[in-house]
Tab-separated table of C-alpha atoms in Angstrom:
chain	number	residue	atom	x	y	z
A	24	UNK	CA	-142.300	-13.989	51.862
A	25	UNK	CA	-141.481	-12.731	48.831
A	26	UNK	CA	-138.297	-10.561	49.115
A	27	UNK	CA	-136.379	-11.091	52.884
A	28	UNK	CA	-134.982	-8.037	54.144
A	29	UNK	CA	-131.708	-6.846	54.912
A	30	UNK	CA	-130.321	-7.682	57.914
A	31	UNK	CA	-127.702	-5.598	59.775
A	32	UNK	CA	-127.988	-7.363	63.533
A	33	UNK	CA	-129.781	-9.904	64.826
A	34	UNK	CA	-131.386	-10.606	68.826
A	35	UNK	CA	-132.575	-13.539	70.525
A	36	UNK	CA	-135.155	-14.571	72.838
A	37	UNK	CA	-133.458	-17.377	75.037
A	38	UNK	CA	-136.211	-19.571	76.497
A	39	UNK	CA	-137.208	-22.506	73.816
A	40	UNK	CA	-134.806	-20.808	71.520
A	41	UNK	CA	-131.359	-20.634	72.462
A	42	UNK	CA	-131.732	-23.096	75.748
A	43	UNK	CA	-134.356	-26.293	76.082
A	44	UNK	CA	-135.690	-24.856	79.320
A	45	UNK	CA	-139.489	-25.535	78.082
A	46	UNK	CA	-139.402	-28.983	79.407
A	47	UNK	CA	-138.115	-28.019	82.558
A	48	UNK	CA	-140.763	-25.055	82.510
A	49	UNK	CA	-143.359	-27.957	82.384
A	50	UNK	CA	-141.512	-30.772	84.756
A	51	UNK	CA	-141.482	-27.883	87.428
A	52	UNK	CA	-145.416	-26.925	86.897
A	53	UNK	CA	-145.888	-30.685	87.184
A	54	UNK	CA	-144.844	-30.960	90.388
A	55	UNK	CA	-145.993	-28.674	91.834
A	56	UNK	CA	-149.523	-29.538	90.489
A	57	UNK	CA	-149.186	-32.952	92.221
A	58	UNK	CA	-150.536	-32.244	95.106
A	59	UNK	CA	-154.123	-30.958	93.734
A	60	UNK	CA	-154.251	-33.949	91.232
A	61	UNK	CA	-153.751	-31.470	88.213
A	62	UNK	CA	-151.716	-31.835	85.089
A	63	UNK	CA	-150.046	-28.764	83.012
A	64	UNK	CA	-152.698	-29.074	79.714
A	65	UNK	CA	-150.442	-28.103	76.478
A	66	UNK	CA	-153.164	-24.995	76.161
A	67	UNK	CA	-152.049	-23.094	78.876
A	68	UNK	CA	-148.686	-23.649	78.523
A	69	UNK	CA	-149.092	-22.157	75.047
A	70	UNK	CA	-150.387	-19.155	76.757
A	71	UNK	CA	-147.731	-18.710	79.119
A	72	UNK	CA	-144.879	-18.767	76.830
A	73	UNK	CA	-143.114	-16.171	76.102
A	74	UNK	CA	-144.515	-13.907	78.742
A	75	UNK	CA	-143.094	-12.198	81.673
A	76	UNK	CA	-143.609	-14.786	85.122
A	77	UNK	CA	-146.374	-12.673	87.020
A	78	UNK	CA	-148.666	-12.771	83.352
A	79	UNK	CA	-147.822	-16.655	83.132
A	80	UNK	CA	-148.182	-17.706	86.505
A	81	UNK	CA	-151.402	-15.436	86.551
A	82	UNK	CA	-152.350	-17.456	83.670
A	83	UNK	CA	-151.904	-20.668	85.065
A	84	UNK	CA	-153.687	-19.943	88.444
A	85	UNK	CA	-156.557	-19.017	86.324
A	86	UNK	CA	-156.895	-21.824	84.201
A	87	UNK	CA	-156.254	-24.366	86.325
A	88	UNK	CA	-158.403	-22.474	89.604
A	89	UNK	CA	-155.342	-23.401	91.904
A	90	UNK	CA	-155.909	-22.374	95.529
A	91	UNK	CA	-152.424	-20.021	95.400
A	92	UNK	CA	-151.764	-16.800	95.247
A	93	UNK	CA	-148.976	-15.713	93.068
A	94	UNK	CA	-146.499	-15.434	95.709
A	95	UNK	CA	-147.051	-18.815	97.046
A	96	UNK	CA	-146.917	-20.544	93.539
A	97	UNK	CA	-143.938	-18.370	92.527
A	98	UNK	CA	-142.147	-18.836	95.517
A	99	UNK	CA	-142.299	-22.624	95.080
A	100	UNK	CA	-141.319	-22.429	91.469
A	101	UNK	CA	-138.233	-20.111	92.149
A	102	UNK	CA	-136.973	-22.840	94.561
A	103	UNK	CA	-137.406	-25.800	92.082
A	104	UNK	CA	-136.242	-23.589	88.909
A	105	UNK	CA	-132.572	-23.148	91.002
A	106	UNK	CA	-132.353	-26.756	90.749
A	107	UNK	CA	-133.604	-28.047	87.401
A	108	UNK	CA	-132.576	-24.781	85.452
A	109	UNK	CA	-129.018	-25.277	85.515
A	110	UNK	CA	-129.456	-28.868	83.670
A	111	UNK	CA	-130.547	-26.603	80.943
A	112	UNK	CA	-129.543	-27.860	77.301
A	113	UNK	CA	-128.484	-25.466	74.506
A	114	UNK	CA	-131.297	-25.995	71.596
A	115	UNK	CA	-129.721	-27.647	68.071
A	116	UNK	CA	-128.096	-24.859	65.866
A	117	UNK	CA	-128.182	-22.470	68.641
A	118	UNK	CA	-124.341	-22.365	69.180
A	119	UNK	CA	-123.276	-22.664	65.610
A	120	UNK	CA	-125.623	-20.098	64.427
A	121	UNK	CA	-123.974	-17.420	66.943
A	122	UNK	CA	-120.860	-18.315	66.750
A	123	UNK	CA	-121.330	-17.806	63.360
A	124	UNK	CA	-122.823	-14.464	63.330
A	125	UNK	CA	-119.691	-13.031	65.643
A	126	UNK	CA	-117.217	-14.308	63.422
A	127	UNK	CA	-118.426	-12.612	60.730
A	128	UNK	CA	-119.238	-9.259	62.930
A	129	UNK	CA	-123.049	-9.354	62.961
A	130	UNK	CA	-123.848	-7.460	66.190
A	131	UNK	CA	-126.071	-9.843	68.117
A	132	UNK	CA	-128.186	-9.009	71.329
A	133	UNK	CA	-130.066	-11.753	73.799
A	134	UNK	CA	-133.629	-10.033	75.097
A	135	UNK	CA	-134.802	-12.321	77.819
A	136	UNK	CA	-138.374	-12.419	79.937
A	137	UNK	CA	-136.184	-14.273	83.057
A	138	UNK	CA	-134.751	-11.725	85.371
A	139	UNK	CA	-131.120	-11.236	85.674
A	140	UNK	CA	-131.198	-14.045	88.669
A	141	UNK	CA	-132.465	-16.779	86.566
A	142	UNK	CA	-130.148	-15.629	83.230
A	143	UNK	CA	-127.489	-16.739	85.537
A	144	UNK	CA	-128.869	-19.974	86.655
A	145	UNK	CA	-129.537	-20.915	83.002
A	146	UNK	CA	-126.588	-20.128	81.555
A	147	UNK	CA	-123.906	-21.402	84.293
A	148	UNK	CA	-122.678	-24.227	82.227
A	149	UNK	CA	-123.369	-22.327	78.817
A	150	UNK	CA	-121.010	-19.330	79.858
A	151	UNK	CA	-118.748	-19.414	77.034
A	152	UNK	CA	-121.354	-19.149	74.459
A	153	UNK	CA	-123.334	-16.487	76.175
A	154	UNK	CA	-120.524	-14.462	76.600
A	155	UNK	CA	-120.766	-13.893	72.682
A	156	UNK	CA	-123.349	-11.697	73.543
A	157	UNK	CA	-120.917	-9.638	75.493
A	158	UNK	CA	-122.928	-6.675	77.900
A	159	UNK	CA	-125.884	-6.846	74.606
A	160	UNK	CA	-128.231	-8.855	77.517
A	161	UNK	CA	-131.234	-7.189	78.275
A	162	UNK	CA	-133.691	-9.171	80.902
A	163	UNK	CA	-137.090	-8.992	81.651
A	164	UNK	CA	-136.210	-7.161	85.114
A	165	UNK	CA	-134.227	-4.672	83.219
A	166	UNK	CA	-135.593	-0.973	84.931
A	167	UNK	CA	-135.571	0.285	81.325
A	168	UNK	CA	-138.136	-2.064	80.139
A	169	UNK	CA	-141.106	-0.919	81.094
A	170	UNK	CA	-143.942	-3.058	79.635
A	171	UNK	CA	-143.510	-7.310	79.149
A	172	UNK	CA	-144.010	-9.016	76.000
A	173	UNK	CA	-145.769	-8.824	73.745
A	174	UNK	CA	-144.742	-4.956	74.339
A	175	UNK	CA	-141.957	-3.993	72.164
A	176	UNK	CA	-139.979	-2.348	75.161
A	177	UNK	CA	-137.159	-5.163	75.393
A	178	UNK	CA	-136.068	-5.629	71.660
A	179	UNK	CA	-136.435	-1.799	71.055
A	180	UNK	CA	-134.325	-1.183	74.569
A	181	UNK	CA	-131.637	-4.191	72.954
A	182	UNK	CA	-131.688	-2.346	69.570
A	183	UNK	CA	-130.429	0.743	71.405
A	184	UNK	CA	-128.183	-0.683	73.275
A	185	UNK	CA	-126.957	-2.808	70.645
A	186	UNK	CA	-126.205	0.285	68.129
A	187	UNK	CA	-128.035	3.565	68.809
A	188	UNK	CA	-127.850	4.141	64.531
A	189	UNK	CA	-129.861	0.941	64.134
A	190	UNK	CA	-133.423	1.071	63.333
A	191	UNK	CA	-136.042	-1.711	63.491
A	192	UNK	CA	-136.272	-2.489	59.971
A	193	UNK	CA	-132.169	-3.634	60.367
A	194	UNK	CA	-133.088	-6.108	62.622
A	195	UNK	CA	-133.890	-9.890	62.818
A	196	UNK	CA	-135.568	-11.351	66.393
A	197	UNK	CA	-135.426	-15.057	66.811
A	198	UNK	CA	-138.425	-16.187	68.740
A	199	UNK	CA	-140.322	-19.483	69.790
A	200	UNK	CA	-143.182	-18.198	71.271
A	201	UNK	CA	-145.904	-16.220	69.615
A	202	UNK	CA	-146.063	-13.252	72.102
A	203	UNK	CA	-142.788	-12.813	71.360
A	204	UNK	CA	-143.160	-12.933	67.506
A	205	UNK	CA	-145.822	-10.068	68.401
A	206	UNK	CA	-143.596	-8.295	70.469
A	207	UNK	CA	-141.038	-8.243	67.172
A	208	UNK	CA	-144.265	-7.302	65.080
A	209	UNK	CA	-144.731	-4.361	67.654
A	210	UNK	CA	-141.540	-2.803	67.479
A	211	UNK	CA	-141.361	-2.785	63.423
A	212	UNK	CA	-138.723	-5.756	63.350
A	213	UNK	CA	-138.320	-8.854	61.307
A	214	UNK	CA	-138.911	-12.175	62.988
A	215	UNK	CA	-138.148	-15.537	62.312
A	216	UNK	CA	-140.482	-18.098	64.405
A	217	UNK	CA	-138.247	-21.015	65.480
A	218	UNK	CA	-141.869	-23.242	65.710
A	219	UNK	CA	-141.064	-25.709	68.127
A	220	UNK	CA	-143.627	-28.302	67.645
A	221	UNK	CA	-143.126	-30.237	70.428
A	222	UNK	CA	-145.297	-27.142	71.918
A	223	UNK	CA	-148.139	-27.492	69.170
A	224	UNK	CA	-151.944	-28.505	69.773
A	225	UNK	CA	-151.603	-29.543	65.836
A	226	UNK	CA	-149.238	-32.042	64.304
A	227	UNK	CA	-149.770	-29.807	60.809
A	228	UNK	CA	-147.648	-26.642	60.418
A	229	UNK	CA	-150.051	-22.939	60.389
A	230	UNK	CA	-151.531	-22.086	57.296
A	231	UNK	CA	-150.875	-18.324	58.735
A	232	UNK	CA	-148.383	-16.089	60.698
A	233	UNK	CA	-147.139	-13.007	61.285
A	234	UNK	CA	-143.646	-13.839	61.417
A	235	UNK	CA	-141.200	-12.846	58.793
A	236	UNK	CA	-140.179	-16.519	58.319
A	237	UNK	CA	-141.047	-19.651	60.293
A	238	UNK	CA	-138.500	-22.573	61.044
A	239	UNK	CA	-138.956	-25.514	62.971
A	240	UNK	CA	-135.266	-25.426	64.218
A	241	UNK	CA	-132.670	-22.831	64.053
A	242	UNK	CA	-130.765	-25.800	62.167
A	243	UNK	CA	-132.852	-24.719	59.281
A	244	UNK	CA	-132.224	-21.007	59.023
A	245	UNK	CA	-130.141	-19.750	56.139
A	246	UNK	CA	-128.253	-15.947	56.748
A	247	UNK	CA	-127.895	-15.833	53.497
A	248	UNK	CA	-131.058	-15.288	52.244
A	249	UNK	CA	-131.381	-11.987	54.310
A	250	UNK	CA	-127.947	-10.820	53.503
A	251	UNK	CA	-125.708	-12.054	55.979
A	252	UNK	CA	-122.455	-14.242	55.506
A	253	UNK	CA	-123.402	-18.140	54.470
A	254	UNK	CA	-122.378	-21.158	56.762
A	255	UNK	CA	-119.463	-22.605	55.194
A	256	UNK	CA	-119.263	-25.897	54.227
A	257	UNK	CA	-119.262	-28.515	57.608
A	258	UNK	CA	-120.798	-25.671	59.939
């Protein structure tokens, strides 16, 4: 990237980014796998990420040929999600970076793919940090978002609700998942790829992407460089 753009708000993707809830994602496929001697393989999990649950769990049933329908797989997942989802840990840099960002009056938004039901099962123990975001939450249930990721309906519906004189090119999406990245690409936005490479079928980093800026960690992101206040010293 030669020249990073000016940035007047910023929105986040939660999933992988803000919370560590792509382990439990996996430990709750795992189980219920069990039963049919079947493993979660790392390539359909990176085809799952980031979308909406029916595409993912549609996903899944394919790959693996599981004898469910949707209804009976999600309806066993919903039930083990309640439990392991509110263990969920807040990913490193997530707080300071948006606790940063509202001190210095950066309008942030969070644009979620879990329904309004499991935001609140995530985020139970996190409440003081996600209450940053104030009413700027936007889930994948939302009645105004129309199409899933990678669709650019949710950040575009967040970027209106967030400041109806915003336009795309103001804002910065924080993603982990490539649909999402898309989904950014889609509605004209920047996007910075928090690469988590935990969830990588390669040890070695892309040679290409369509993100604005890839990061391994949102430890590693920098506001200054697109115009935003710096972390001062011992943030």
């Amino acid at each position: 990237m030669s020249s990073a753009p000016r940035i007047k708000a910023c929105i986040f993707d939660m999933d992988g980014l803000l919370l560590d809830t792509e382990t439990i994602y996996s430990q709750v496929t795992n189980k219920i796998l069990e039963p049919y001697n079947k493993t979660f393989p790392m390539e359909t999990k990176l085809k799952m990420m980031g979308r909406d649950v029916r595409t993912a769990t549609d996903i899944l049933l394919a790959d693996l040929e599981l004898p469910l329908s949707f209804e009976e797989y999600d309806s066993q997942a919903t039930e083990l999600k309640k439990i392991y989802f509110r263990m969920a840990l807040m990913m490193p840099g997530a707080e300071r970076l948006l606790r940063h960002l509202t001190a210095h009056s950066v309008p942030i938004a969070l644009a979620t793919s879990s329904s309004k039901q499991m935001f609140r099962i995530k985020t139970e123990i996190h409440d003081t940090v996600f209450e940053l975001f104030g009413d700027h939450i936007t889930c994948g249930d939302d009645p105004d978002v129309k199409h899933a990721k990678p669709a650019p309906d949710i950040f575009l519906t967040a970027m209106q609700r967030l400041d109806s004189s915003l336009q795309p090119s103001d804002c910065l999406v924080f993603e982990d998942a490539v649909n999402g990245v898309e989904a950014a690409n889609n509605a004209s936005m920047n996007s910075i790829w928090v690469h988590d490479m935990r969830f990588s079928q390669d040890d070695a980093p892309p040679t290409e992407h369509t993100a604005t800026e890839r990061i391994t960690s949102l430890l590693d992101f920098d506001p200054a460089k697109y115009g935003l206040s710096p972390y001062t010293e011992g943030l």
